[in-house]
Every structure is written in C-alpha cells, then in structure tokens.
Amino acid sequence: MSEAFIHLDSVKKVYRTRGQDFLAISEATFDVEQGELVSLVGPSGCGKTTLLKILAGLHGFDGGEVRIGSQSQPFNPARDIGMVFQQPLLLKWRRIIDNVMLPTEILGLPQDASRKRAYELLDLVGLKGHEDKYPYELSGGMQQRASIARALVHDPKLVLMDEPFGALDALTREKMNLELLHIWAEAKKTIIFVTHGITEAVFLGTRVVVLTSGPAKMADNFEVGIPMPRTLDVRNTEKFGEYTRRIYRLLGME
Amino acid sequence: MSGSNTQLQRYALAVLSHLILVAAWHFFVVYGEIPKIVMPSPYDTLHALLVPNYRWLENIAATSIEIFGGFLLAAVFGILIALLFSWFRWLEMFAMPLLVSLNMIPKVALGPLMIVWFKYGIWPNTLMAFAISFFPIVLTTARGLREVEPDLLDLVRTLRGSRWQLFVKIQLPGALPYIFSGMKVAAILAVAGAIVGEFLGSERGLGYLMLQVQVTLDTAAMFMAVILITLIGGLLYGIVLGLERFFVVKDARIQ
C-alpha cells in the first residue's frame, strides 16, 4: 500500500496560559489521499482551526506526527498551500484580478502566465466580468469566490479552508457549497474544509473528521459514501441522515 | 447620467452657500450702517488689496512657504518615524511615550523660545507649523501600519513571503488611508502654527501684516489677510484631498 498524501498520527497541541495547560487537540489520527475533500467538523473550541494551522505550518505541535507529501507525491510547503479564511480578506485597494494575483507576486511566479490563470480561475468561480472591480463593489459571497480563486492561483496541491462560508447568509451559503463542489471537481485539488455546520460537512466531504471539545480530541473519521457530483437533494436521502445523526450523536446532541 | 447630475448639483449648492454668506455680509454692513473700522464690506475688503504698502504678494509668499514647508517637513518626518517604529518595535516602545509627552507641550508656548533660538523670520515659523502638525501624522501612520489582519499575515507566511513583501504589498498600502487622514488634520494645524509664529515675532507674512494694520485700524486689510490665509490653507487641504482621491480607493478612505 502506498503512503497517504497527508498523514497525521496522534497529533497533540497544548496551549499554556497563566501556568495552566489547555489541551487544544489530542489523538488526531487520520490520512488524506490526494484529491479528497475532507471536512473537519466540530463545535467551537475543538481545535479544528488549530489543526488547520498546524497543517499550514503556521503552528507547531506538541506530540505525534504530521507529514504532508511523500516520495511519489512531492509537496513543497512554501508554495503548495492555498488558504481561504472566514473573511475574504481581499485587499481593498486592489482590483479583483490583482487580488487574485497576490500569491503569485509573493512567490515570484511568471506574471503573464499567472494573469492568464487568474482570469481562468475567476471564470471558474463565476466572477467573469468582475475582474476589474474593487472588492467593495462585490457582495460578500462574490468576495469569498474571489478569495477561493486567490487560494488556487499558484496551483497549490492542498487548499485549507477555515469556515469560508461561515459569515454568509444561509441561502448564499448553500449556493457556495454547490459552487465549491464544482470548483473542487474542476480544479482537482485536495481540500481540507473546516466547519461547524454538520450538514455542510457531510454534503461537501468525501470524508468527515469529527473533533469534539472538552476534552479536545478526534472522535470519528469516516468516508461519506455518497457519490459525486452531488445536488442539494442528497440531503433528503436516508443515507445523508445517517451520517448527520452519527455526527450529532458524537457531539452529544441527540 | 444622474450621477454626474447630482454631482453638479452638489457643487452648485456648495458655491451657492458661499455666495449667500458673502451677500449676507454685504447687506449686513451696508444696511446695518456698520462702521468700516468694525466691519468692512466685501468690496472694501477687496479694495485693501490695492494698497501697495502692504506688499501682499511678498507676505502671501512668506506665509505660504511657512505653511507648505512646515507641513511637508511634518509629512516627511512623520511618516518616516512611523515607518521606523513599525520596523523596530523597541524603538517605538522607547520613543513613542517621549513623543506623547513632548506633544503635551503647548506649541504656542514655544514661540518665544523659537525667537531666542532662531531669531525672527520664515524659519522659526516653519518650525512652528512643523511642530504642531507633526504628531498627528506620526500617530495615524503608526496606527495604520499596525492594522494588518492576522489572517492576512498568515496568508503571506504560508507563502514564505518576506517582511519586505508584507510591507510593500499589504502594510504600506493598507496604511495609506490612515496617513491621509493624519495629513488632513495636519494641513489645518500647519496653518494655525505658521500664523501663531508670525503673531509672536516675524517681519514678513500675513500674520505679521495683520499686526501692522491693527495699529492703523485698517480692518479691511485684516479681513483680507484672514481670507488669504484661509485660501492658502484651503489650497493645501485641497492638494491633500486630491492626492487621497488619486491614491486611495474610495472604500478605504477614512472620512
């Protein structure tokens, strides 16, 4: 059996505040294959954002093992990570196209080719015709689409999303869920998607990792056996209900 | 179309309010039979420009140099020091409290000292304009440079961006609205600084001229001087505003 693209083994993170230890993550053990869309779901304080930041190389950890990439699946942490946050965090003074270009400028990639790619990605996320607008001229959902394009522009192998639709209204959120599945299918990226929405987690994920808080630990890790492409209707199926109930039960909400 | 129309209407209304003020002034003086010594009419005020003794051009030039010079010094040094603060945190912790203390000194109280140190003239008045307008620029610029979204910092960090890239691409452009908001405050203060300097001691400038004509009770010339000072200040403010329009995207401007 070949090695997984991402391998986490008993990852543990402890925060120390005023002499008190606070366990942010423990027993996080799961593998992610290339091309998967993994939902990290759990209540606030379960350490899902911390785990994402460990994967991004922004945080250290206090135990266990984290490996991204392998012999056959090379991974360069400096340029193979794309990030999407809860807020779009577009630069107000840059046009949408130039916002999308930002990572390629920082990485020093050839600008002509990158610009072409940025235009293609804006088309993919449904922002064709808005390239020369400023962020304030776009709605929140559209801004978040632009930030997804920005996360893809340098062609990273792994895209980390931290509750990207958490600040959107419910209707826009559903639409963005469908859009994300479409983008994921087109861009063929490995995506790790942090959310506290259980429905969202099951709907989007090829795999769901459940984290619980108090004490913070990984509680479950299962594959979602609903084939892609998915439509909003799958949420009414019995199978979908089984998955969501399974998560609700783990979070002690049944 | 309607956009440019409402824009035009706004300008028209703004001009109208100014004209009404001048008209009210005129009718108040003429029909109220106010003595010229107390309040000259708009016409008398304009007429004061024709007195060659007052050397208007020379005085306008002197005051303008003080205001623009003082403001420019404040902008250059203010922004520079704020940049140093953002690059070297220990320097900020060391020098910022000192700047705050120094800013507590009423700048006007330094006037007599400036005369002792630098004699009469354009230079001490420029320094006065600088001293009074410097601090707001440091403060707002430093604040603007500090305001970087932590997540944006993470984004740059995952891409292994350098500190310089962070500064040029995110920090500095993000601070521009703050810098301009500080400069707008500074523009108004610089005018006050220069005139106070001229009141305290000088041999040229519109403030100096006002003291001269006060003795001869030429109120019209005093009115004219005040109007000219206001116009110089308005010009400076307008330039700052124009630069802001050019450099800062509408949404990011601080009102």
XYZ file of C-alpha atoms in Angstrom:
509
model
C 0.000 0.000 0.000
C 1.369 3.401 -0.939
C 1.701 6.198 1.575
C -1.136 8.649 2.019
C -0.749 12.241 0.815
C -1.323 13.603 4.290
C -0.658 11.520 7.340
C -1.467 12.585 10.894
C -0.680 10.345 13.820
C -1.725 11.139 17.402
C -1.236 14.864 16.868
C -1.423 16.791 20.099
C -1.343 20.502 20.803
C -1.247 22.127 24.206
C -1.666 25.835 24.905
C -0.142 27.182 28.054
C -1.888 30.173 29.598
C -1.075 31.501 33.080
C 0.613 28.276 34.071
C -2.430 26.264 33.081
C -2.275 23.725 30.321
C -5.116 23.761 27.872
C -5.447 20.807 25.563
C -6.350 22.128 22.110
C -6.063 18.880 20.150
C -5.351 15.295 21.004
C -5.413 11.921 19.300
C -5.809 13.442 15.848
C -5.030 10.497 13.609
C -6.183 10.387 10.024
C -4.945 10.107 6.458
C -5.956 12.178 3.485
C -5.494 10.963 -0.069
C -4.733 13.309 -2.896
C -7.903 14.724 -4.413
C -10.050 14.221 -1.339
C -12.296 16.887 0.137
C -12.117 16.364 3.864
C -14.486 18.137 6.247
C -13.163 18.877 9.708
C -16.260 19.352 11.818
C -16.769 20.134 15.458
C -18.013 22.725 17.947
C -16.063 25.900 18.652
C -13.046 25.198 20.818
C -12.495 21.718 19.428
C -9.224 22.727 17.849
C -10.219 22.454 14.211
C -8.717 25.803 13.259
C -5.594 24.952 15.250
C -5.293 21.700 13.335
C -5.627 23.584 10.074
C -2.871 25.963 11.115
C -0.631 23.055 12.032
C -1.188 21.665 8.545
C -0.382 25.096 7.103
C 2.876 25.108 9.028
C 1.810 28.182 10.985
C 1.643 26.423 14.353
C 3.908 23.860 15.908
C 2.522 20.877 17.813
C 3.438 19.062 20.989
C 3.236 15.421 20.078
C 2.582 12.966 17.315
C 3.463 13.148 13.678
C 2.378 15.286 10.765
C 3.526 14.506 7.269
C 2.363 16.034 4.020
C 3.578 14.643 0.719
C 5.553 11.532 0.026
C 8.155 10.140 -2.318
C 5.632 9.733 -5.092
C 3.604 12.844 -4.189
C 6.074 15.687 -3.697
C 4.896 18.584 -1.603
C 6.600 21.948 -1.206
C 5.178 23.687 1.889
C 6.309 27.066 0.581
C 4.107 27.026 -2.467
C 1.717 24.120 -2.318
C -0.715 25.562 0.204
C -3.701 27.746 -0.593
C -5.666 29.365 2.220
C -9.261 30.560 2.465
C -10.463 32.232 5.640
C -13.840 33.068 7.126
C -13.432 36.634 5.893
C -12.483 37.109 2.238
C -9.636 39.437 3.322
C -9.270 40.963 -0.102
C -7.027 43.992 -0.315
C -9.371 46.951 -0.646
C -7.014 48.894 -2.873
C -6.564 46.168 -5.449
C -8.913 45.203 -8.223
C -10.269 41.643 -8.048
C -7.833 40.356 -10.661
C -4.889 41.890 -8.797
C -6.140 40.454 -5.521
C -6.154 37.003 -7.082
C -2.620 37.620 -8.356
C -1.202 38.345 -4.885
C 0.206 34.859 -4.102
C 1.935 34.665 -7.484
C 3.630 38.003 -6.811
C 4.843 36.840 -3.418
C 6.113 33.579 -4.877
C 7.716 35.381 -7.799
C 5.922 33.333 -10.438
C 5.920 34.492 -14.086
C 3.257 37.197 -14.153
C 1.916 36.819 -17.690
C 1.095 33.142 -17.299
C -0.260 33.757 -13.792
C -2.543 36.522 -15.028
C -3.965 34.208 -17.638
C -4.561 31.600 -14.973
C -6.146 34.155 -12.655
C -8.635 35.091 -15.377
C -9.461 31.420 -15.923
C -9.974 30.873 -12.195
C -12.223 33.909 -11.895
C -14.253 32.399 -14.692
C -14.337 29.076 -12.819
C -15.604 30.677 -9.608
C -18.232 32.602 -11.546
C -16.721 36.053 -11.459
C -16.221 36.562 -15.168
C -16.804 40.227 -15.954
C -15.947 41.379 -12.424
C -12.172 41.185 -12.799
C -11.580 44.928 -12.818
C -13.917 45.780 -9.960
C -12.824 46.681 -6.480
C -13.805 44.392 -3.578
C -16.348 46.876 -2.183
C -18.298 46.614 -5.436
C -18.891 42.892 -4.813
C -21.222 41.102 -2.389
C -19.829 39.008 0.455
C -20.383 35.769 -1.440
C -18.662 37.115 -4.530
C -15.732 38.337 -2.455
C -15.377 34.864 -0.986
C -15.355 33.389 -4.504
C -12.512 35.743 -5.366
C -10.616 34.608 -2.285
C -11.073 30.987 -3.403
C -9.606 31.918 -6.779
C -6.721 33.558 -4.926
C -6.120 30.329 -2.998
C -5.901 28.373 -6.267
C -3.893 30.772 -8.416
C -0.432 29.424 -7.625
C -1.677 25.897 -8.333
C -1.174 24.538 -4.798
C -1.659 20.854 -4.100
C -3.503 21.465 -0.839
C -6.196 24.049 -0.119
C -7.054 24.774 3.517
C -10.401 26.424 4.170
C -11.306 27.782 7.591
C -15.097 28.155 7.767
C -15.090 30.009 4.461
C -18.870 30.338 4.281
C -19.462 30.974 7.976
C -20.066 34.681 7.500
C -22.519 34.296 4.623
C -26.298 34.170 4.812
C -27.903 30.724 4.655
C -29.037 30.949 1.050
C -25.699 32.181 -0.273
C -24.035 29.524 1.796
C -25.960 26.711 0.099
C -25.135 28.141 -3.272
C -21.465 28.381 -2.345
C -21.492 24.740 -1.202
C -22.588 23.677 -4.661
C -20.046 26.018 -6.226
C -17.262 24.594 -4.093
C -18.054 21.030 -5.199
C -17.941 22.243 -8.782
C -14.631 24.046 -8.231
C -13.194 21.038 -6.443
C -14.195 18.735 -9.307
C -12.691 21.096 -11.884
C -9.518 22.090 -10.055
C -8.795 18.571 -8.758
C -7.247 19.751 -5.502
C -7.013 18.210 -2.091
C -9.179 20.367 0.133
C -9.468 20.392 3.896
C -12.571 22.258 4.919
C -13.165 23.365 8.494
C -16.766 23.977 9.503
C -19.126 23.741 12.443
C -22.040 23.045 10.137
C -22.836 19.335 10.293
C -24.956 19.325 7.159
C -22.323 21.279 5.313
C -19.609 18.876 6.469
C -21.438 15.798 5.166
C -22.651 17.478 1.992
C -19.165 18.619 0.962
C -16.908 15.915 2.318
C -15.678 12.782 0.676
C -14.511 12.147 4.213
C -15.545 13.670 7.520
C -13.295 14.012 10.543
C -15.183 14.830 13.729
C -13.487 16.681 16.551
C -15.049 17.150 19.968
C -14.246 19.653 22.666
C -13.835 19.307 26.408
C -11.617 17.332 26.239
C -10.469 18.156 22.739
C -9.939 15.018 20.732
C -10.693 13.376 17.456
C -13.904 11.413 17.788
C -14.543 9.955 14.372
C -13.232 9.678 10.839
C -15.404 8.163 8.131
C -15.814 8.165 4.414
C -19.018 9.630 3.024
C -20.452 7.038 0.652
C -22.496 9.434 -1.414
C -21.198 9.671 -4.979
C -20.169 12.913 -6.621
C -21.451 15.035 -8.228
C -23.951 15.807 -5.520
C -27.014 18.017 -5.704
C -28.851 19.644 -2.816
C -31.369 16.773 -2.983
C -28.942 14.294 -1.467
C -29.535 15.991 1.847
C -33.004 14.433 1.936
C -31.765 10.884 1.471
C -31.754 8.335 4.260
C -28.020 7.819 3.901
C -27.325 11.502 4.384
C -29.462 11.485 7.500
C -27.496 8.555 8.883
C -24.254 10.453 8.512
C -25.523 13.627 10.132
C -27.103 11.654 13.005
C -23.800 9.918 13.520
C -22.096 13.292 13.985
C -24.869 14.717 16.178
C -24.561 11.661 18.409
C -20.795 12.155 18.773
C -21.314 15.779 19.710
C -23.839 14.710 22.307
C -26.737 16.471 20.661
C -29.175 13.627 20.258
C -26.085 60.442 -16.126
C -27.995 61.119 -12.955
C -24.744 60.516 -11.065
C -22.941 63.401 -12.728
C -26.089 65.494 -12.412
C -26.300 65.102 -8.653
C -22.555 65.757 -8.516
C -23.119 69.039 -10.368
C -25.972 69.903 -8.046
C -23.748 69.343 -5.049
C -21.102 71.694 -6.396
C -23.744 74.274 -7.273
C -25.208 74.128 -3.774
C -21.781 74.434 -2.194
C -20.943 77.509 -4.277
C -24.360 78.933 -3.518
C -23.900 78.722 0.244
C -20.621 80.628 -0.034
C -22.195 83.287 -2.223
C -25.063 83.667 0.219
C -22.591 84.222 3.050
C -20.837 86.984 1.097
C -24.181 88.535 0.161
C -25.371 88.420 3.778
C -22.129 90.010 4.843
C -22.556 92.748 2.260
C -26.149 93.571 3.191
C -25.428 93.411 6.898
C -22.637 96.009 6.577
C -24.374 98.277 4.069
C -27.892 98.333 5.538
C -26.796 97.985 9.134
C -24.571 101.031 8.614
C -21.703 99.263 10.339
C -18.607 101.481 10.586
C -15.762 100.374 8.347
C -13.450 100.083 11.328
C -15.656 97.454 12.898
C -16.513 95.522 9.760
C -15.678 96.426 6.171
C -17.902 95.388 3.284
C -16.758 92.709 0.849
C -15.962 95.466 -1.609
C -13.817 97.389 0.899
C -12.053 94.171 1.788
C -11.122 93.521 -1.829
C -10.121 97.144 -2.155
C -7.475 96.660 0.540
C -5.527 94.614 -1.985
C -4.753 97.818 -3.860
C -2.665 99.322 -1.081
C 0.902 98.823 -2.365
C 2.411 99.411 1.089
C 1.013 96.121 2.294
C 3.178 94.158 -0.177
C 0.577 91.431 -0.437
C 2.492 89.164 -2.775
C 5.576 89.117 -0.599
C 3.522 88.390 2.506
C 1.471 85.710 0.790
C 4.692 84.073 -0.376
C 6.198 84.137 3.121
C 3.146 82.620 4.797
C 2.748 80.033 2.050
C 6.352 78.927 2.404
C 5.888 78.541 6.156
C 2.664 76.561 5.850
C 3.695 74.335 2.969
C 7.245 73.944 4.259
C 6.142 73.091 7.779
C 3.540 70.661 6.504
C 5.976 68.988 4.122
C 8.568 68.567 6.870
C 5.889 67.103 9.139
C 4.689 64.701 6.452
C 8.182 63.503 5.528
C 9.488 63.121 9.068
C 6.170 61.961 10.491
C 5.816 59.120 8.012
C 9.499 58.240 8.239
C 9.445 57.979 12.016
C 6.257 55.923 11.970
C 7.915 53.562 9.475
C 10.925 53.191 11.769
C 8.545 52.485 14.640
C 6.880 49.707 12.689
C 10.220 48.182 11.708
C 11.785 48.384 15.155
C 9.290 47.727 17.913
C 11.797 48.551 20.646
C 12.249 51.980 19.065
C 8.514 52.572 19.211
C 8.358 51.486 22.851
C 11.321 53.730 23.574
C 10.402 56.858 21.652
C 6.621 56.888 21.358
C 5.961 57.722 25.035
C 8.510 60.507 24.721
C 6.722 61.878 21.662
C 3.425 61.755 23.513
C 4.965 63.742 26.395
C 6.509 66.263 24.027
C 3.194 66.630 22.259
C 1.685 67.725 25.578
C 3.746 70.904 25.398
C 1.541 73.660 24.032
C 3.420 74.505 20.868
C 2.414 78.158 21.156
C 4.373 78.358 24.386
C 7.497 77.508 22.437
C 7.136 80.636 20.308
C 9.249 82.963 22.421
C 11.916 80.267 22.670
C 11.971 79.806 18.939
C 12.646 83.507 18.581
C 15.531 83.254 21.020
C 16.957 80.305 19.150
C 16.266 81.164 15.536
C 15.548 84.918 15.521
C 12.684 86.391 13.524
C 11.872 85.053 10.110
C 10.444 82.344 7.995
C 12.453 79.523 9.539
C 11.122 79.597 13.138
C 7.572 79.946 11.816
C 8.075 76.971 9.527
C 9.309 75.046 12.546
C 6.215 76.087 14.472
C 3.984 74.806 11.667
C 6.028 71.611 11.628
C 5.895 71.113 15.405
C 2.151 71.456 15.557
C 1.334 69.220 12.572
C 3.975 66.543 13.013
C 2.396 64.464 15.750
C -0.959 63.618 14.158
C 0.872 62.233 11.139
C 3.150 60.018 13.248
C 0.214 58.768 15.265
C -2.120 57.892 12.401
C 0.640 56.417 10.245
C 1.883 54.226 13.093
C -1.664 53.067 13.742
C -2.252 52.311 10.057
C 0.929 50.280 9.812
C -0.119 48.274 12.841
C -3.542 47.373 11.439
C -2.816 44.232 9.481
C -5.372 41.443 9.626
C -3.727 38.496 11.428
C -5.156 36.091 8.841
C -3.591 38.128 6.059
C -0.302 37.814 7.892
C -0.838 34.028 7.940
C -1.545 34.044 4.228
C 1.760 35.762 3.493
C 3.536 33.475 5.937
C 2.289 30.256 4.311
C 3.729 31.559 1.042
C 7.018 32.282 2.825
C 6.675 35.940 1.893
C 9.437 38.232 3.128
C 8.936 41.060 5.577
C 9.630 43.477 2.779
C 6.887 41.934 0.619
C 4.473 42.120 3.518
C 5.391 45.762 3.969
C 5.185 46.816 0.326
C 2.161 44.781 -0.701
C -0.001 44.889 2.401
C 1.198 47.076 5.252
C 2.027 50.310 3.446
C -0.920 50.418 1.033
C -3.150 49.460 3.954
C -1.765 52.366 5.973
C -2.317 54.947 3.225
C -5.867 55.849 4.281
C -4.578 56.481 7.805
C -1.659 58.524 6.530
C -4.024 60.729 4.568
C -6.404 61.134 7.463
C -3.435 62.313 9.552
C -2.299 64.668 6.799
C -5.734 66.246 6.575
C -5.636 67.076 10.266
C -2.035 68.239 9.900
C -2.865 70.537 6.984
C -5.250 72.537 9.134
C -2.869 72.618 12.097
C 0.065 73.746 9.939
C -1.829 76.914 9.003
C -2.524 77.708 12.641
C 1.120 77.021 13.515
C 2.514 79.353 10.891
C 0.182 82.220 11.798
C 0.816 81.878 15.518
C 4.525 82.013 14.707
C 4.019 85.197 12.758
C 1.992 86.769 15.549
C 4.722 86.055 18.071
C 7.503 87.514 16.048
C 8.324 87.981 12.415
C 8.935 90.629 9.837
C 7.002 89.143 6.947
C 3.851 87.160 6.313
C 0.116 87.702 6.503
C 0.044 87.258 10.277
C 2.712 89.929 10.588
C 0.733 92.202 8.273
C -2.367 91.766 10.430
C -0.495 93.077 13.455
C 0.726 96.067 11.424
C -2.697 97.086 10.125
C -4.259 96.501 13.526
C -2.311 99.525 14.720
C -3.695 101.700 11.923
C -7.191 100.225 12.370
C -7.335 99.078 8.748
C -9.897 96.385 9.427
C -10.440 95.761 5.731
C -6.815 94.695 5.323
C -7.159 92.397 8.338
C -10.206 90.800 6.766
C -8.313 90.393 3.517
C -5.376 88.778 5.326
C -7.663 86.307 7.082
C -9.314 85.414 3.787
C -5.937 84.894 2.121
C -4.694 82.694 4.983
C -7.859 80.656 4.656
C -7.321 80.316 0.923
C -3.733 79.116 1.394
C -4.933 76.572 3.957
C -7.745 75.559 1.613
C -5.260 75.062 -1.207
C -3.082 72.797 0.934
C -6.092 70.833 2.125
C -7.331 70.538 -1.440
C -3.997 69.169 -2.603
C -4.006 66.551 0.173
C -7.597 65.656 -0.695
C -6.728 65.368 -4.380
C -3.783 63.104 -3.643
C -6.005 60.969 -1.437
C -8.571 60.639 -4.216
C -5.786 59.540 -6.518
C -4.029 57.095 -4.224
C -6.743 55.657 -2.008
C -9.643 53.560 -3.268
C -12.996 55.074 -2.349
C -13.981 52.314 0.035
C -10.769 52.533 2.054
C -10.865 56.291 2.705
C -11.272 57.392 6.297
C -13.818 60.150 6.499
